[in-house]
C-alpha positions in Angstrom: -6.8 -9.8 12.2 -7.8 -13.4 12.1 -5.2 -15.7 11.1 -6.0 -19.0 9.1 -3.3 -21.7 8.3 -5.2 -23.6 5.8 -7.2 -22.6 2.8 -9.7 -25.4 3.2 -13.1 -25.3 5.3 -12.9 -21.6 6.0 -15.9 -20.0 7.7 -18.2 -17.9 5.4 -17.1 -14.8 6.8 -13.5 -15.6 6.0 -14.3 -16.1 2.3 -14.9 -13.5 -0.6 -12.1 -11.2 0.3 -9.8 -9.1 -1.7 -6.6 -10.9 -1.4 -3.0 -9.6 -1.9 -0.8 -12.6 -2.7 3.1 -12.5 -1.9 5.8 -13.4 0.4 5.6 -10.0 1.9 9.1 -10.4 3.8 9.5 -7.1 5.6 6.2 -5.7 4.6 8.2 -2.8 3.3 6.8 0.4 1.4 6.5 -1.4 -1.9 4.4 -4.2 -0.2 2.3 -1.5 1.5 1.6 0.0 -2.1 0.1 -3.3 -3.0 -1.9 -3.6 0.2 -3.2 0.1 -0.4 -4.5 -0.9 -3.9 -6.1 -4.1 -2.3 -7.6 -2.0 0.7 -9.1 0.5 -1.8 -10.7 -2.3 -3.8 -12.1 -4.1 -0.4 -13.7 -0.9 0.6 -15.3 -0.5 -2.6 -16.6 -3.8 -2.9 -17.3 -3.8 1.1 -15.4 -7.1 1.7 -12.6 -7.9 3.9 -8.9 -7.4 3.0 -6.7 -10.2 3.2 -3.2 -11.4 2.7 -2.2 -14.8 1.4 1.3 -15.7 2.1 3.5 -18.7 2.7 5.5 -20.2 5.5 8.3 -21.2 5.4 9.4 -18.8 2.8 9.4 -20.7 -0.7 13.2 -19.7 -1.0 14.0 -22.2 1.9 12.6 -24.9 -0.2 14.0 -24.0 -3.7 17.5 -22.7 -2.4 18.0 -24.7 0.8 21.3 -24.4 2.5 21.8 -20.8 1.7 22.4 -18.3 4.6 19.5 -17.0 6.6 17.8 -14.0 4.7 14.5 -13.3 6.5 13.8 -9.6 7.1 10.9 -10.7 9.2 10.1 -13.9 11.1 6.6 -15.5 10.6 5.5 -14.0 13.9 6.7 -10.4 13.2 5.1 -10.6 9.8 1.9 -11.1 11.5 2.5 -8.4 13.9 3.3 -5.9 11.1 0.3 -7.0 9.0 -2.0 -6.5 12.1 -0.6 -3.1 12.6 -1.5 -2.2 8.9 -5.1 -3.1 9.6 -5.5 -6.4 7.7 -8.7 -8.3 8.3 -7.5 -11.9 7.2 -4.1 -13.5 7.1 -4.0 -16.9 5.2 -0.7 -18.4 6.1 -0.3 -21.3 3.9 2.3 -24.2 4.7 4.8 -24.2 1.8 5.8 -27.8 1.4 7.3 -29.7 -1.6 3.8 -31.1 -2.3 2.3 -27.4 -2.4 5.1 -26.2 -4.7 4.3 -29.1 -7.1 0.8 -27.7 -7.8 0.4 -26.4 -11.3 -0.7 -22.8 -11.6 -4.1 -23.7 -12.8 -4.5 -26.3 -9.8 -3.3 -23.3 -7.4 -5.9 -21.1 -8.8 -8.8 -23.6 -8.7 -8.0 -25.4 -5.4 -6.7 -22.3 -3.3 -8.1 -19.1 -4.6 -11.6 -20.3 -6.0 -12.5 -23.4 -4.0 -10.6 -22.5 -0.8 -10.7 -18.6 -0.3 -13.5 -17.9 -2.7 -11.6 -14.9 -3.5 -13.5 -11.9 -4.9 -10.4 -9.9 -6.2 -6.6 -10.7 -6.5 -4.0 -8.0 -6.1 -0.2 -8.8 -6.8 3.0 -7.2 -8.0 3.5 -6.8 -11.6 6.2 -9.5 -11.8 4.1 -12.2 -9.6 4.8 -15.8 -10.7 3.2 -19.0 -9.2 2.6 -22.7 -9.8 5.1 -25.5 -10.5 8.1 -24.1 -12.4 6.9 -20.6 -11.8 4.7 -21.1 -15.0 1.8 -19.0 -13.9 1.9 -15.1 -13.9 -0.4 -12.1 -14.1 -1.8 -13.1 -17.6 -2.6 -16.5 -16.3 -4.4 -15.1 -13.3 -6.4 -12.7 -15.4 -7.5 -15.3 -17.9 -8.7 -17.8 -15.3 -10.3 -14.8 -13.2 -12.4 -14.1 -16.3 -13.8 -17.7 -16.1 -14.0 -18.0 -12.5 -15.4 -14.7 -11.6 -12.6 -12.7 -9.7 -10.8 -9.6 -10.7 -7.2 -9.1 -10.8 -5.1 -6.0 -10.1 -1.3 -6.0 -10.8 0.6 -3.2 -9.2 3.8 -1.6 -11.0 7.2 -1.4 -9.2 7.3 1.6 -6.8 10.4 3.7 -6.9 11.9 5.9 -4.2 13.1 9.5 -4.9 16.6 8.3 -5.2 15.7 5.8 -7.9 15.9 2.6 -5.8 13.0 0.3 -6.1 11.1 -0.6 -3.0 12.1 -4.4 -2.7 13.4 -6.9 -0.2 16.5 -7.4 -2.2 17.5 -3.7 -1.8 16.7 -3.9 2.0 18.9 -6.9 2.4 21.7 -5.3 0.4 21.4 -2.2 2.7 21.6 -4.2 5.8 24.6 -6.4 4.8 26.5 -3.1 3.9 25.7 -1.5 7.3 23.2 1.0 6.1 20.0 0.7 8.3 19.2 4.1 7.7 18.6 3.2 4.0 16.8 0.1 5.0 14.4 2.3 7.1 13.8 4.5 4.1 12.6 1.6 2.1 10.8 -0.3 4.9 9.0 2.9 6.1 10.2 1.8 9.7 13.4 0.7 11.4 14.4 -2.9 10.8 13.8 -5.2 13.6 15.2 -8.4 14.9 12.7 -10.2 17.1 13.3 -13.0 19.6 13.6 -14.1 23.1 16.0 -12.6 25.7 18.3 -15.5 26.6 21.0 -16.2 29.3 24.5 -15.4 28.1 27.9 -15.7 29.7 27.4 -12.6 31.6 30.7 -11.3 30.4 29.3 -7.8 29.8 28.1 -7.5 33.3 31.7 -8.1 34.7 33.1 -5.2 32.6 30.4 -2.9 33.6 28.0 -3.2 30.6 25.4 -5.9 31.3 23.6 -6.9 28.1 20.4 -8.6 26.9 21.3 -11.5 24.6 19.0 -12.4 21.6 19.6 -15.1 19.0 19.4 -14.1 15.4 17.6 -17.2 14.3 16.5 -17.1 10.7 16.9 -13.4 10.5 19.2 -11.9 7.8 22.7 -11.3 9.2 23.3 -7.5 8.8 26.8 -6.2 8.8 28.7 -7.4 11.9 29.5 -4.5 14.2 27.9 -1.9 16.8 24.6 -0.3 16.3 22.5 2.2 18.0 19.4 0.6 18.8 15.9 0.6 20.5 14.7 -2.4 22.2 11.1 -3.0 22.4 9.8 -5.1 25.3 6.7 -7.2 23.9 3.6 -6.9 26.1 2.9 -10.6 27.7 -0.8 -10.4 27.1 -0.6 -9.1 23.4 2.4 -10.3 21.3 1.6 -7.6 18.7 2.2 -4.6 21.1 5.1 -3.1 22.8 5.2 -2.3 26.6 7.9 0.2 26.2 11.0 1.1 24.0 14.5 1.3 25.7 17.5 3.0 24.0 20.7 1.0 23.8 23.7 0.0 22.0 24.3 -3.4 20.5 27.0 -5.8 18.9 25.9 -8.2 16.4 28.5 -10.6 15.5 30.9 -13.3 16.9 32.7 -11.5 19.6 36.2 -11.8 18.4 37.7 -10.0 21.7 36.4 -13.2 23.5 37.8 -15.9 21.2 34.9 -15.8 18.7 31.5 -17.6 18.8 30.5 -20.2 16.1 27.1 -18.6 15.9 26.6 -14.9 15.4 24.2 -13.2 18.0 23.1 -9.9 19.3 24.0 -8.4 22.7 22.3 -5.2 23.7 23.3 -2.9 26.6 20.4 -0.9 27.5 20.4 2.6 28.9 19.2 3.5 32.3 17.3 0.2 32.5 17.9 -2.6 35.2 14.8 -4.8 35.2 15.1 -8.6 34.6 13.8 -9.3 31.1 15.1 -12.9 30.6 12.8 -15.1 28.7 10.8 -12.1 27.5 10.1 -11.5 23.8 11.6 -8.4 22.4 11.9 -6.3 19.2 15.3 -4.8 18.6 15.3 -2.0 16.0 18.7 -1.0 14.4 18.7 2.8 14.1 22.2 3.7 13.1 25.6 1.9 12.4 28.5 2.9 14.7 31.6 0.8 13.7 32.4 -2.6 12.4 33.1 -5.5 14.8 36.7 -5.7 16.0 39.2 -7.5 18.2 40.7 -5.7 21.2 43.9 -6.6 22.8 42.5 -6.4 26.3 39.6 -5.7 28.5 40.5 -2.0 29.3 40.7 -1.3 25.4 37.4 -2.9 24.9 35.8 -1.0 28.0 37.1 2.3 26.6 35.7 1.7 23.0 32.3 0.5 24.5 32.1 3.8 26.5 32.7 5.9 23.2 30.1 3.6 21.5 27.5 4.3 24.2 28.3 8.2 23.6 27.8 7.8 19.9 24.6 5.8 20.3 23.1 8.3 22.5 23.8 11.0 20.0 22.4 8.9 17.1 19.2 8.1 19.1 18.7 11.8 20.3 18.7 12.7 16.7 16.2 10.0 15.7 13.2 10.1 18.3 11.0 7.1 18.3 8.0 6.8 15.8 4.8 4.9 17.0 6.2 4.2 20.4 3.1 1.9 21.2 3.6 -0.5 18.6 
């Protein structure tokens, strides 16, 4: 997959694609339905399949100051797109100046002059341009003039009646339901980051941990989870060297006085390699319990031992899927 961070001066073979437009936070099964429609059209037209998205997420501009909400970081979104077989990824800088473009200017400057798009695929409720003034009807009307087609994909609903959406996934994670998030995503939800040095308190009580900052990721319900940690290949950031079972606490560690910033501490099973400063992907497989404060280290150690046993049971019932990615 080739990544472009500008819509201007593209090489000829990066123009003329079928372009799916959206934020694609999480690249969940609803997004994948849109991409499936786009793929079918691209194959029929014999042109590349592309995603047009924005970084940072527009919500950070329009709703600044809100708590972190991202399901995927920019890098993890690219990795997920690569795994889905996307040919081109246009990651456009979303700035206040870009946000001020009218719907007509967006179509003319970005889609026509910049990308030379052959066909556009969006969700049925797609809005764009200053004040969200443009919609699917705007795209179709200008597409008729400019020479590109438009396909709007209707919402996709799971058997349980829930619409596949980033909003539903965020709600599931905030409520400690990673299994429901997995159902909507089509894969376990991940937190990507770098293993950092902690205070090594876990090592002193017999449970050494790999520490990962949450960064801009959504804060799921604080507590203990059964997890799999993927060690990212150093020569290919889109692939995983191996997956390691473990148990993790996400939160502020109230038993140690509480931290100002929430983090993730993962205790890995049967693994003792030095992975400091390595990129990892931590998948939440099952929620075990909420974060709680213990009166002493003995009580904490006893509970962690129970958590380890519970995590092993959860992981045994949920074998890895696509272990190479």
